Structure formats: C-alpha cells, structure tokens
Coordinates of C-alpha atoms and ligand atoms in Angstrom, one line a residue:
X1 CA -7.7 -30.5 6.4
X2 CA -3.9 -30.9 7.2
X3 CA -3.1 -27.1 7.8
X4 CA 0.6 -27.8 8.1
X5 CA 0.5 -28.5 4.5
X6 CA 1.8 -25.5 2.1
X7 CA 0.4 -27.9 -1.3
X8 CA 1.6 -24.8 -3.8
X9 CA 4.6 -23.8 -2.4
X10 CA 5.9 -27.6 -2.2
X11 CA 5.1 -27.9 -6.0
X12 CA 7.4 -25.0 -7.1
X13 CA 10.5 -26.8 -4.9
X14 CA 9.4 -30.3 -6.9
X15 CA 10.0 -27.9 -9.9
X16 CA 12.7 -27.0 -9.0
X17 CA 14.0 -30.1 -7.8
X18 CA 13.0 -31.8 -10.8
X19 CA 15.8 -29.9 -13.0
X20 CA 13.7 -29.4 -15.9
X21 CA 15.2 -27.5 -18.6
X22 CA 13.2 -23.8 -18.9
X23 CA 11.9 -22.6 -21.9
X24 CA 9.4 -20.8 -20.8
X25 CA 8.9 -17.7 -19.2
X26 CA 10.0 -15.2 -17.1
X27 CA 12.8 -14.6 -19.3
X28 CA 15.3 -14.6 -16.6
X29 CA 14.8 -18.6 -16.5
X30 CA 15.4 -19.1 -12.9
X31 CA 18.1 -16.3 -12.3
X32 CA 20.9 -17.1 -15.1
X33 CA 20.0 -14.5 -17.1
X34 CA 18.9 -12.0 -14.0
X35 CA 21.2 -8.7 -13.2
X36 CA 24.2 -9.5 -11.7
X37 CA 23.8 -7.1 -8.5
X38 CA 19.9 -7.9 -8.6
X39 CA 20.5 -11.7 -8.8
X40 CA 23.4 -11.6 -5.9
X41 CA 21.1 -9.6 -3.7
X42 CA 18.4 -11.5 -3.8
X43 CA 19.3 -14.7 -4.3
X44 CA 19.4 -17.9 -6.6
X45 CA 16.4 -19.5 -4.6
X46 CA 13.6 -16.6 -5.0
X47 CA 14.6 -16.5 -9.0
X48 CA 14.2 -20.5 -9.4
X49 CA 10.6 -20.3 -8.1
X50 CA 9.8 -17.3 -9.8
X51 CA 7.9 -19.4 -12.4
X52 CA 5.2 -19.3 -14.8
X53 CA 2.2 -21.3 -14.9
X54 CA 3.1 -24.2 -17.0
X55 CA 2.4 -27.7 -16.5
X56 CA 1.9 -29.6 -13.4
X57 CA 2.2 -25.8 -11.8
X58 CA -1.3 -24.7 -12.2
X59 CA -3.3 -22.1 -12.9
X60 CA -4.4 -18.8 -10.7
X61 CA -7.4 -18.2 -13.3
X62 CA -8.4 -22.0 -13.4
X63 CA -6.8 -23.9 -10.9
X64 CA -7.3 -27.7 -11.1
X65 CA -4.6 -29.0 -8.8
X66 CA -2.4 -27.7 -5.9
X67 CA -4.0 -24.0 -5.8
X68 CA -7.0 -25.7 -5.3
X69 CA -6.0 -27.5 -2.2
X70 CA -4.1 -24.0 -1.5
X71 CA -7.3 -22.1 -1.6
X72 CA -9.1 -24.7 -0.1
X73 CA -7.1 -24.8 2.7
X74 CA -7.3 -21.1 3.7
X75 CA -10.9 -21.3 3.4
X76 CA -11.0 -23.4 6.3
X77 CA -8.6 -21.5 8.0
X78 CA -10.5 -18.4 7.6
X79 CA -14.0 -20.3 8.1
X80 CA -15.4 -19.4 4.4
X81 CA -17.0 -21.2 1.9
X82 CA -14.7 -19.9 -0.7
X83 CA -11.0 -18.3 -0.6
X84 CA -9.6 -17.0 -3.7
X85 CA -5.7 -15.8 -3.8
X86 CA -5.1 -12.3 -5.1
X87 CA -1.7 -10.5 -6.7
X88 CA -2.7 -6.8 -6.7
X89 CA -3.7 -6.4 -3.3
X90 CA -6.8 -5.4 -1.5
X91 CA -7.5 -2.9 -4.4
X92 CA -8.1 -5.5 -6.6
X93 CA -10.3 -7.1 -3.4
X94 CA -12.5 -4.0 -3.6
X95 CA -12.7 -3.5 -7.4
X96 CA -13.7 -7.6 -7.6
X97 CA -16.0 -7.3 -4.6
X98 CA -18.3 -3.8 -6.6
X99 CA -18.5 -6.0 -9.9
X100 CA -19.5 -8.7 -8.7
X101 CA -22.8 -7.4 -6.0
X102 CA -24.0 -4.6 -7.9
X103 CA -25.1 -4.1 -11.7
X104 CA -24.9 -0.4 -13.4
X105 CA -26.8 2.0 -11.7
X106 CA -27.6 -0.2 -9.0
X107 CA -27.7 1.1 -5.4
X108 CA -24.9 0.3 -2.7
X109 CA -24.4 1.7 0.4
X110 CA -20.8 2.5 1.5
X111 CA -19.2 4.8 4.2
X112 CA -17.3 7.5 3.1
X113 CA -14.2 7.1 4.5
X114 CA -13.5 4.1 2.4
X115 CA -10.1 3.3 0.3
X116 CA -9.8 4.9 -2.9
X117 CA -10.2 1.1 -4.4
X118 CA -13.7 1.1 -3.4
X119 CA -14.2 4.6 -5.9
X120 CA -12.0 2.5 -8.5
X121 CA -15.0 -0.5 -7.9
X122 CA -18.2 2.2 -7.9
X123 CA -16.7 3.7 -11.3
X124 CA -16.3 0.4 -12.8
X125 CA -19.0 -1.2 -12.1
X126 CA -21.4 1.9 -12.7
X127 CA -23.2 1.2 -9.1
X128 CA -24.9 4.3 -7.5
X129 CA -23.3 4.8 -4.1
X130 CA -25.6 5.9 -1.3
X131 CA -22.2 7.4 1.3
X132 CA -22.5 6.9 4.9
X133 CA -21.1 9.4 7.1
X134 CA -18.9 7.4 9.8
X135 CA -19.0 8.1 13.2
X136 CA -16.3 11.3 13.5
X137 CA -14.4 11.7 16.8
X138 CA -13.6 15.4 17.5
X139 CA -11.3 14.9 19.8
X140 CA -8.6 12.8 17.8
X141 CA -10.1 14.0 15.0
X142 CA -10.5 10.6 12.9
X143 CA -13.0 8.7 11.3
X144 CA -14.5 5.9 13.1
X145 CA -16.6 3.1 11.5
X146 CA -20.0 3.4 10.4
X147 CA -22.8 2.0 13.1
X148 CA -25.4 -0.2 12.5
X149 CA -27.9 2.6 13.0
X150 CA -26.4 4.6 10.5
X151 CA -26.5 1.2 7.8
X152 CA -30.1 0.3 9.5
X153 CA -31.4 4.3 8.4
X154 CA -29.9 4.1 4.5
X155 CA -31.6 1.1 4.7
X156 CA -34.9 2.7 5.5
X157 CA -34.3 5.5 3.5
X158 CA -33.4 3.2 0.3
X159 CA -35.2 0.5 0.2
X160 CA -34.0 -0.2 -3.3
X161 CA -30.1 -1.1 -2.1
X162 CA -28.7 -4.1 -3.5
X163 CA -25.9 -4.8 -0.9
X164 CA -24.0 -3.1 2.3
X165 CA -20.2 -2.1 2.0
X166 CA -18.4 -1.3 5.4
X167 CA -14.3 -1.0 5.8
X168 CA -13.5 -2.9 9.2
X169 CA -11.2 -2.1 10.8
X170 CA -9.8 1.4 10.1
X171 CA -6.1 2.6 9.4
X172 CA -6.5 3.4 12.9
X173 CA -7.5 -0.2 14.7
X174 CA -11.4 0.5 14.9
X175 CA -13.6 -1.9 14.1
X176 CA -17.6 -1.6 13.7
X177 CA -20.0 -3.5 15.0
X178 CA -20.3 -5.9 11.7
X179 CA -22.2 -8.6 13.9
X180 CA -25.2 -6.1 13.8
X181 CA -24.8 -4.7 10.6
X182 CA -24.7 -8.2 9.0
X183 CA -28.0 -8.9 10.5
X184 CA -29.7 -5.8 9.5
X185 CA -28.4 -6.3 6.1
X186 CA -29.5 -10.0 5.7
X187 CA -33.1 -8.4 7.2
X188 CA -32.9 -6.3 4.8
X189 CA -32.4 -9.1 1.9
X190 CA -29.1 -7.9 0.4
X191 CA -25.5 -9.3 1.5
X192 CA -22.8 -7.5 3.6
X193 CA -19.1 -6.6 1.7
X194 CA -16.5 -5.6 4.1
X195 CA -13.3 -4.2 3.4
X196 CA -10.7 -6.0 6.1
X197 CA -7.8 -5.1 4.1
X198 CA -6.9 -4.2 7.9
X199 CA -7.7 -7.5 9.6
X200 CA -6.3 -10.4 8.0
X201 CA -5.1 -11.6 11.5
X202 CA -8.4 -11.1 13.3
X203 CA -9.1 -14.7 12.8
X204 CA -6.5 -16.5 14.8
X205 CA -6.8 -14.6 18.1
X206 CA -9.0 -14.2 20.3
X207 CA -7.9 -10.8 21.9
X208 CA -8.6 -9.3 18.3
X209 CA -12.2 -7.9 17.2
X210 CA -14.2 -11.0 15.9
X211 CA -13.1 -11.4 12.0
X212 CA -15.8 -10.5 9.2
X213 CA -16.8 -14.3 8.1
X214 CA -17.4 -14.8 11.8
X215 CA -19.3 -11.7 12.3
X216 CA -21.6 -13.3 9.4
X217 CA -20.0 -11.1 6.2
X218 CA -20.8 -12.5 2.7
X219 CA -17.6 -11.5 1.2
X220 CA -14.5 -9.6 2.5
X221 CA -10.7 -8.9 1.2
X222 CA -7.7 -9.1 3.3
X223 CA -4.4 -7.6 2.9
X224 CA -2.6 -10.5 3.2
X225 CA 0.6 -9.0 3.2
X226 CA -0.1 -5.6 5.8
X227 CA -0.7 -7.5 8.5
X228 CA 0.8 -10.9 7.9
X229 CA 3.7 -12.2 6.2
X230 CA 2.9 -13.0 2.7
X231 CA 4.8 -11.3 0.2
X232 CA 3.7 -7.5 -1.0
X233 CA 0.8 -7.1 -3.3
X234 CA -0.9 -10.5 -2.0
X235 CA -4.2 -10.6 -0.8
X236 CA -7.3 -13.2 -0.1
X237 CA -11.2 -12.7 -0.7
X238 CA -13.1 -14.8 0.9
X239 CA -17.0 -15.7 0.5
X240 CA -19.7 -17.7 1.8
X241 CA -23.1 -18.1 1.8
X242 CA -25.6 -18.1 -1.2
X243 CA -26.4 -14.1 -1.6
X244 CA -23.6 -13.9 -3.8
X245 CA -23.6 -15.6 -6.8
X246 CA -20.2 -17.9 -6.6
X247 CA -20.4 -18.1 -10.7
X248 CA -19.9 -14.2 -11.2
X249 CA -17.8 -14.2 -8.4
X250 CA -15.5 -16.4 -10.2
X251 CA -15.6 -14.8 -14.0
X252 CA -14.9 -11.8 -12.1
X253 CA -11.7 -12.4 -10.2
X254 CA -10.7 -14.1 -13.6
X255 CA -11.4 -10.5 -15.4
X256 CA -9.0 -9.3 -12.7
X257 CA -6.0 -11.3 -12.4
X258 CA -3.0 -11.2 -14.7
X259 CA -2.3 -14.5 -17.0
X260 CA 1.2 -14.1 -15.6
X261 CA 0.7 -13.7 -11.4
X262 CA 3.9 -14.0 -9.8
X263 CA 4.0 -17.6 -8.3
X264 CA 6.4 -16.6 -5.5
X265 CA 3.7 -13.8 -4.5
X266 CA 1.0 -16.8 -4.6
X267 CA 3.4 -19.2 -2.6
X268 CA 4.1 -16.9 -0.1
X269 CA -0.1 -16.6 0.7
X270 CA 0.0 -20.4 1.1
X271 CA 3.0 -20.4 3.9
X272 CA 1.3 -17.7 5.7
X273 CA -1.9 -19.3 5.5
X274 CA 0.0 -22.1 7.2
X275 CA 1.8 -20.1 9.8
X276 CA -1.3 -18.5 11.0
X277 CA -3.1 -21.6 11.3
X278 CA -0.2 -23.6 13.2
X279 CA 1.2 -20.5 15.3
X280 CA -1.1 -17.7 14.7
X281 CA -2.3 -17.7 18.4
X282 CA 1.5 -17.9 20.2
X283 CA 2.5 -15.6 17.4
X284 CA 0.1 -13.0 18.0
X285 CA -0.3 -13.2 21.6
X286 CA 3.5 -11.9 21.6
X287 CA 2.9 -9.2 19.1
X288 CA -0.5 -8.1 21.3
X289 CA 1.4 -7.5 24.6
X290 CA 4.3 -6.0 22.9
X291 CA 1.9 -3.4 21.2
X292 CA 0.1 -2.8 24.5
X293 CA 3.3 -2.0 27.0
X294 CA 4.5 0.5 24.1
X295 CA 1.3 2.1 24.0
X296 CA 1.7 2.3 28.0
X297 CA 5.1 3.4 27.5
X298 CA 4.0 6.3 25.4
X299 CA 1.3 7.0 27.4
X300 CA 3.5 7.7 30.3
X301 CA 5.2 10.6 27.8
X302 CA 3.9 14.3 27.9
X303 CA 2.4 15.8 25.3
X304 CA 1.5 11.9 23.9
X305 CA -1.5 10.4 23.5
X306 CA -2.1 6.6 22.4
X307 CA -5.9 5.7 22.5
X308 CA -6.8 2.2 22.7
X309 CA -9.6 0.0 23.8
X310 CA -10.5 2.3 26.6
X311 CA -12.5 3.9 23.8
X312 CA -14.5 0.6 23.1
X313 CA -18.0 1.8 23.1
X314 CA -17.7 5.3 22.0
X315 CA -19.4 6.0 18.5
X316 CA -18.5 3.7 15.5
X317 CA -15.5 2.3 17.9
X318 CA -17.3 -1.2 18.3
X319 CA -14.0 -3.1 18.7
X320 CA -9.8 -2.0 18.8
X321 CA -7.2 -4.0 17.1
X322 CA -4.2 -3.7 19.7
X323 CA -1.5 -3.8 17.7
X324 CA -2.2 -0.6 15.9
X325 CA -0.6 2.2 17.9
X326 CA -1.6 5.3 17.1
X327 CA 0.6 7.8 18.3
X328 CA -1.5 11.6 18.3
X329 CA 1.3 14.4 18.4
X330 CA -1.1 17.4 18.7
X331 CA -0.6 18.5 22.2
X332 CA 3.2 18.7 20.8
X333 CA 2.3 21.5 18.1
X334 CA 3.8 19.1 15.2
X335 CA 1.7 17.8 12.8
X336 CA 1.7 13.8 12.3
X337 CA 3.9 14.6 8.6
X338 CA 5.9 16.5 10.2
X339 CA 6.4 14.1 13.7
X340 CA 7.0 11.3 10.9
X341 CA 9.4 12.8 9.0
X342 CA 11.3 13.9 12.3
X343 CA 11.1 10.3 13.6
X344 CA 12.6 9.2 10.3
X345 CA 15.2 11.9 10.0
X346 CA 16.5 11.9 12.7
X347 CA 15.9 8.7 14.5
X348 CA 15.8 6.2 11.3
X349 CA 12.2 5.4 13.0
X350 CA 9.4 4.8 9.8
X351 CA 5.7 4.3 11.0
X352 CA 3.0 3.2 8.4
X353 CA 1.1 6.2 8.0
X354 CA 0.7 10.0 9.0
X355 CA -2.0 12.4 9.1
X356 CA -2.9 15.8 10.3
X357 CA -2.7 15.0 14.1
X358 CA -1.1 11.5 13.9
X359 CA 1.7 9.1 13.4
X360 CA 0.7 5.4 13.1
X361 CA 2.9 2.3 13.8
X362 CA 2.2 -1.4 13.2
X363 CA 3.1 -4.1 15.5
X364 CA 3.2 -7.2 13.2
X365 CA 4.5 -10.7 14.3
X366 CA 7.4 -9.3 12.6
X367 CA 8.4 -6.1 14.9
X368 CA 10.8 -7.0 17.3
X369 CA 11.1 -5.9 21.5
X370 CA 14.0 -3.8 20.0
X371 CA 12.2 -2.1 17.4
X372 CA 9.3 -1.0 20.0
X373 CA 11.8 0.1 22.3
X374 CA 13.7 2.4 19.5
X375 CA 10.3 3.9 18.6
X376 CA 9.9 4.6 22.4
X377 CA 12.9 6.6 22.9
X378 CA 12.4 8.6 19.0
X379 CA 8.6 9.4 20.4
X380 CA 10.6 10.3 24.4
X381 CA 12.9 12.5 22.2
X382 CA 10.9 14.3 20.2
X383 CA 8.2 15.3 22.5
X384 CA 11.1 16.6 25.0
X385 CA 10.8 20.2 25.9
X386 CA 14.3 20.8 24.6
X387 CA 13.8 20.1 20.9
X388 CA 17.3 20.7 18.7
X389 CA 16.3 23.7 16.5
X390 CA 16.9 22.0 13.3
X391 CA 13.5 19.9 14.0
X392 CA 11.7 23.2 14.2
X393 CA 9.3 23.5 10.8
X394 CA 9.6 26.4 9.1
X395 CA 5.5 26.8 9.2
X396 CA 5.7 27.5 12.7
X397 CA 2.0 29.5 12.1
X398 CA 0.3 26.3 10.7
X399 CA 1.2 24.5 14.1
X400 CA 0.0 26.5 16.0
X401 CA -3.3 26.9 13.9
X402 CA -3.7 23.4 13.7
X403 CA -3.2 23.0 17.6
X404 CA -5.7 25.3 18.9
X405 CA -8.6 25.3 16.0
X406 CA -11.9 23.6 16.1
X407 CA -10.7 21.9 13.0
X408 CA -13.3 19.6 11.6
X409 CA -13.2 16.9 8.9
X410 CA -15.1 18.4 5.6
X411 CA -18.9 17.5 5.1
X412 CA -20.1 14.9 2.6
X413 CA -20.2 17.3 -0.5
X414 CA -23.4 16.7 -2.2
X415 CA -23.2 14.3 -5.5
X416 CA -24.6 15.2 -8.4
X417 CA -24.2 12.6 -10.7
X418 CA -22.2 9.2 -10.1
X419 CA -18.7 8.4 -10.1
X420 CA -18.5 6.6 -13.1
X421 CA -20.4 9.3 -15.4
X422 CA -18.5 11.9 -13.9
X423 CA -15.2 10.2 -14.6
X424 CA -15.8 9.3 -18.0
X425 CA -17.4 13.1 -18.7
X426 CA -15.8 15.2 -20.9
X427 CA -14.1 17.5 -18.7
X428 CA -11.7 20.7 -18.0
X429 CA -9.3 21.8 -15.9
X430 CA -10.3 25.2 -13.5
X431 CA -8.1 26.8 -11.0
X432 CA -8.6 24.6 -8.0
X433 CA -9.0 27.5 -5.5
X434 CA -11.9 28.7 -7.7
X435 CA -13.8 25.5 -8.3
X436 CA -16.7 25.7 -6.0
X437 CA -19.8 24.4 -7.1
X438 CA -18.2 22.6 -9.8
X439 CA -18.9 19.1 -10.3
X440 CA -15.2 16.8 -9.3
X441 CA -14.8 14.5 -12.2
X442 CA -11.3 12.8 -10.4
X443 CA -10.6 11.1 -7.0
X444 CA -8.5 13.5 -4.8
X445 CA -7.3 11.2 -1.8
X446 CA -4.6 12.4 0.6
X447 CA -2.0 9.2 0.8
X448 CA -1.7 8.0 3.3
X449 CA -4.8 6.7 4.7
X450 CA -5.6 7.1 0.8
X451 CA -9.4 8.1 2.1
X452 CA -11.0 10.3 -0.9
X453 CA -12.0 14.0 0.3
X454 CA -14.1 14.4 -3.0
X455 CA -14.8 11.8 -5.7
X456 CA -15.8 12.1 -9.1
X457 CA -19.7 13.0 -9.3
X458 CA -19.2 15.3 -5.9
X459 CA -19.8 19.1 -5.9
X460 CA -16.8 21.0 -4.9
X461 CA -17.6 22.9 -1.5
X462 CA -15.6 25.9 -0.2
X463 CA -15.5 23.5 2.8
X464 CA -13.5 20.9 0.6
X465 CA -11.5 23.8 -0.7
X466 CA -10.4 25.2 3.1
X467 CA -9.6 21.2 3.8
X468 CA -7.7 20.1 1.0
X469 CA -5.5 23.5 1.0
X470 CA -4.9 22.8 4.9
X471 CA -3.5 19.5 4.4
X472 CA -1.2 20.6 1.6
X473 CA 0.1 23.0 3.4
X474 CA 0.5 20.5 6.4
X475 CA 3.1 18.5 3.8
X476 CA 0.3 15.7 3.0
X477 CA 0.6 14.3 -0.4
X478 CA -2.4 13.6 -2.6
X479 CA -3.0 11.0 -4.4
X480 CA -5.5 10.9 -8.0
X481 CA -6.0 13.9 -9.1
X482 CA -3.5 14.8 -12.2
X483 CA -2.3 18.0 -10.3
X484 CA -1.0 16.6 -6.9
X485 CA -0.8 20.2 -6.0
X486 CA -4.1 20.9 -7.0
X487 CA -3.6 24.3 -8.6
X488 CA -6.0 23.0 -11.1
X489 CA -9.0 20.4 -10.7
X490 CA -10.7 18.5 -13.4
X491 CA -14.2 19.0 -13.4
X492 CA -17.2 18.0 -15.8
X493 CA -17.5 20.8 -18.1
X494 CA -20.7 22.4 -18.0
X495 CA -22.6 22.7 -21.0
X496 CA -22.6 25.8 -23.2
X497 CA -25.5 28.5 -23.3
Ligands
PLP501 C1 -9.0 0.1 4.0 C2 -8.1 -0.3 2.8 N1 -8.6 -1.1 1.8 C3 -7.9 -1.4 0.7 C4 -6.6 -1.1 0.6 C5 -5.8 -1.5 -0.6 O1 -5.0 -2.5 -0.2 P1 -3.7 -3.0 -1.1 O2 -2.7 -2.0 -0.8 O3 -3.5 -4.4 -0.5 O4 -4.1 -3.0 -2.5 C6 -6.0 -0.3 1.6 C7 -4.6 0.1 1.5 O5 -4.0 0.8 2.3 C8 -6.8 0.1 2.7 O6 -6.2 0.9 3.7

C-alpha cells in the first residue's frame, strides 16, 4: 500500500474544499458560531474539519470508504491483520480487548500492576482474574514486567484460562519478554492480549524492544497519542490471527465508540500513521540519542540515578525503551512528588509522571535539544548541595523515612470474590484506617502511573493500609475511590447475623 497516503484526512479538506452549506452537526458549523476567544485561539482550520459523519465522510462504527483504506493502511504499517481507530484512548483499548476474549466468569490471567482500564474491562466483562505478581526491583523500587515463567506457572496452575493479558512496556520503559510468553500461551491454546499503551513507536525502530504483533500478540492497544503525534484521546487496537474471533471483535468496538467521534481526533491517527511509516526511523533515531546523552548527562549528577538498558536481563526487564528517562531522586531525600513539583515550580520543568522515588520524562519526536538541556540544568539544580530553603518540604520526617526504610511494594491482597460482583455489591462506607479484612468494593489507584493498590473483590490488608497512608502523605493523589483521601472506603457490606 501507498503509506504516504493520509485517505481520511484528505476527505475532510475535499469537505472542506467543496463549500458545502452545513446543516448538520457540531453546532458550531465549522467555527462561525464557536467562542470568539476559543475560535481565535485555535483557529478557523481545526473548526472546519471538526465534522460529523455525514455523507461521503464515513463512518468510525461502519466504515465503508476512506477509514477503511485509513485502517487498512496502519494495519500494514503495524504488521496486523486488523487495525481499528480509537477516540477514548487506550482505556477503551483495554475495556474492548476484556469483552471481547473472555465470557463472565471466565478465567484470565493478568499482572497486577496493570492500568486501572484493565479493572474497568474485568468488571465489565465479568471475567475472573487469576493476578500475576510482576517481577519487583528493590532497589528502584518499581514494578517490572511479568516473565514468562511466571505466565508459564498460572498456566500450570489454571489450566482452565481462556487467554493471557500482559502490559508491555511499563510507565517506566520495561518491556517483558512477550516473544516467550506468546509461545507459551499459544501452547497453551488461548491467545496473548498485551497492553502497549506504552509502545506505539516500537514498530518503526529498530533500537526499540520488538513491538507486540511482531513478538506474535493476538491483540494489543496503543496510545497513539503518548508516544506519537496523533491528537489526545486517540488510540489503535490491532489484531491478527484467528484465536480471536474478528466478528465480536468488531460488535464490540462498535459497543464502545461514540456515534459522534471527533473526526479531527480520527484524522490526526491517519497523519501519524503516515509519519511513522515515511520518517519514523530518522525521526526516532534523533529522539533515541537525545534521550540517551540526557540520561548520561544526569548520570554524571550526584545524588541521580537514570537506569537504562544496563538492566536488560535483570527480572521482568526483558527489553528498555530509551526514550523513557527515569529520573530516581531518592539518594536526594525528596520524594519523586515532591522533585516534580520542585522542577515545575521553580524551573517551569513538567515530566509525565511521579512516584514515591521517581520523576519520569518522555522523549518524544516532539522534545526538542533545548528542552533536554532545560531539564538537565532543573535536575543539576535541584540535586545541588545548596538547595534555596523555600524548596525544603515541610515533611522533612517522611523524607527521611522514605530514604532509609526497607520500603516494599504491598503484597497481592487475597480476592475474595471478583471485581465485577464486588463492584456492583451493595456496599458501605467504614473508616479507611479501620478496614482491614474488609472486602474493597472500589478501585483505589494512585495517579499517576494509575496502577490499582486494591481492586474491588480484594481483602483490605493492614499491609495495604500502611502503603496507601504512606503515599498520601507523600502528596500522591488517588484516583477511584469516592474519598480521594480515603478517610472512608467502600466496602461490600457483610451480611447481618
Ligand atoms: C499501561 C497503560 N494502559 C492504558 C492506559 C490508558 O491509556 P489512555 O490514556 O490512552 O486511555 C494507560 C494510561 O496511562 C497506561 O499507562
């Protein structure tokens, strides 16, 4: 196929080209009727192709012309059978991805450390989740992958699973060994899902960890639009092979997708598509080195660590994307929140994502030498000896806790009954702080890396307590549960004497 063609976003210019008077939908009709300050800011040309799906447009839920060839198109480009074009992200990847492999009740195995749109797919599809524990490092204190002797055992264990679910690569750049885990799945009879939200770039480089079609996956979702340069909220599935049916596939993403997507959202999937597939190599081979002389760069600072493939081989670390540059504060005594909010405060530096011990920053085709370089000096500055008082955080004690403790991840709590029962249980509120040994009936994910602690069906352990209150106090955020504070819990009320 001709992958310097962009067939959907040429039909929107013919739209508008073509002059034809709008009386359809959106109800801005091309801009004229659009906020002044909004339309001058953005601009007359995103409002004339933000367009409904009339004629000779197409059709996201039945496409029959140019999205065809659209779809088509990034299927080769990504080596799948099928590619299908999503509006709400990865999270809608994973929710499509759970309803269409596993029935109610049916078993699926799937790390623990997943996105908390993977406990959005187990609760609506009713599947039973058998959780594997991923490889944990100690020392950086993260989650790696899950290995293929981990997948191979649930396998053994559970003979009766229905299909494998792995997230590759992490927030953090790691990627498992999906090559062997395809093939012990396949053994096994039952296809491979992997969550590449992470990876959508994997394909056109060879310096990056082989991509998840390659590796011999049988359906996986990209987040277009993290690691590329299609618009926010886009995202592709792709499929291939016969162990998933291609007919629920299809009803499913249907079930999923609004009957108004945003046609600049799906346009902008098809020009990135392109891009990737013209000048995803020279692109990327200049965002690779860039990544990898600012991770030397803050290497060379004290106090900074910036791991990178130099770990290849260590458990669950199979493969490292280079242009995620994790950037562990620790040795500093700040905790990653509180090294992020510094960096953004004072140095107008933001990085994707912070946890207990880390600050992450992306390196997209879109970072610049001059945007490395500013992160550079921020990092240089705030790990100098001389900090300016006003950076010092007023939980001077928690630093100092959280530099010198053993400080483990929590334990898989045990489940008791699965997520979707538990989250449509009639249930309570109980002090959080008293709650152990009750069963969580709500998803309680610090965001970022939005990774669930507990889920609904899971017995609250004093373990879970210690952790959750630790990151709180940290200044992590949580996301799901209906206190964000989490004075209170909900639980599944227990049934009277
Ligand atoms: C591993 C993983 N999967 C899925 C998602 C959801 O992706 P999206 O934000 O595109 O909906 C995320 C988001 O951060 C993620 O980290």
């Amino acid at each position: 196929m001709d992958q310097t063609r962009t067939p959907y976003f040429d039909v929107l210019l013919d739209y508008v080209d073509s002059g034809v008077i709008p009386f359809h939908t959106p109800g801005h009709k091309q801009g004229i009727g659009m906020d002044r300050a909004f339309r001058e800011f953005v601009g007359d040309n995103v409002l004339s192709i933000d367009l409904t799906q009339i004629r000779g447009l197409d059709d996201l839920l039945q496409p029959s012309e140019a999205i065809v060839e659209a779809q088509a198109l990034a299927a080769e480009a990504y080596g799948a059978e099928h590619s299908f074009f999503l509006i709400n992200g990865s999270t809608s990847g994973n929710q499509i991805m759970m309803m269409t492999a596993v029935n109610p009740g049916q078993k699926i195995a799937v790390p623990r450390n997943a996105h908390k749109s993977m406990m959005g797919g187990l609760i609506m599809s009713g599947a039973h989740p058998l959780y594997m524990q991923p490889e944990v490092d100690e020392e950086l204190h993260m989650d790696m992958t899950v290995t293929p002797e981990t997948v191979a055992a649930t396998l053994r264990e559970h003979p009766d699973v229905q299909a494998v679910y792995i997230v590759s690569p992490t927030y953090y750049g790691v990627a498992a060994d999906l090559e062997a885990i395809a093939q012990i799945a396949h053994d096994h009879g039952v296809p491979l899902l992997v969550d590449e939200a992470w990876g959508p770039h994997f394909r056109f480089h060879p310096a990056l960890p082989i991509s998840a079609i390659d590796a011999g996956a049988d359906m996986c979702i990209n987040s277009t639009h993290k690691m590329l340069s299609s618009l926010s909220q886009t995202a592709m599935l792709h499929q291939q092979g016969k162990r998933i049916r291609y007919d629920r596939l299809k009803a499913v993403v249907k079930l999923f997708l609004s009957t108004s997507p945003n046609l600049v959202l799906v346009a902008s999937l098809d020009v990135a598509r392109r891009q990737m597939a013209t000048d995803g190599a020279a692109l990327l081979s200049t965002t690779i080195e860039l990544a990898n002389e600012t991770r030397r760069q803050l290497n060379a600072i004290d106090g900074i660590q910036c791991f990178g493939e130099e770990l290849v081989g260590r458990p669950g670390f199979a493969d490292f994307d280079p242009t995620r540059v994790t950037i562990t504060v620790k040795d500093l005594g700040y905790t990653g929140y509180e090294a992020e909010e510094i960096l953004r405060r004072r140095y107008n530096v933001q990085v994707e994502l912070a946890d207990l011990f880390n600050c992450v920053a992306l390196f997209t085709i879109g970072t610049t030498a001059e945007a490395a370089e500013r992160l550079v000096s921020a990092v240089r500055e705030l790990a100098r000896e001389d900090r300016p008082l006003d950076i010092f955080s007023p939980s001077g004690v928690l630093e100092r806790r959280l530099k010198t403790s053993t400080y483990r991840l929590p334990k898989i709590p045990p489940m008791r009954m699965i997520p979707r029962e538990a989250f449509l249980a009639t249930t309570e509120f109980v002090k959080f702080k008293e709650s152990a040994g009750r069963i969580c009936a709500e998803v309680i994910t610090p965001y970022p890396p939005g990774i669930p602690v507990i889920s609904p069906g899971e017995e609250i352990t004093p373990e879970i307590i210690a952790y959750l209150d630790l990151e709180l106090r940290a200044g992590g955020r949580m996301q799901g549960p209906y206190d964000d504070q989490l004075r209170t819990v909900r639980v599944v009320q227990e049934s009277g004497p």
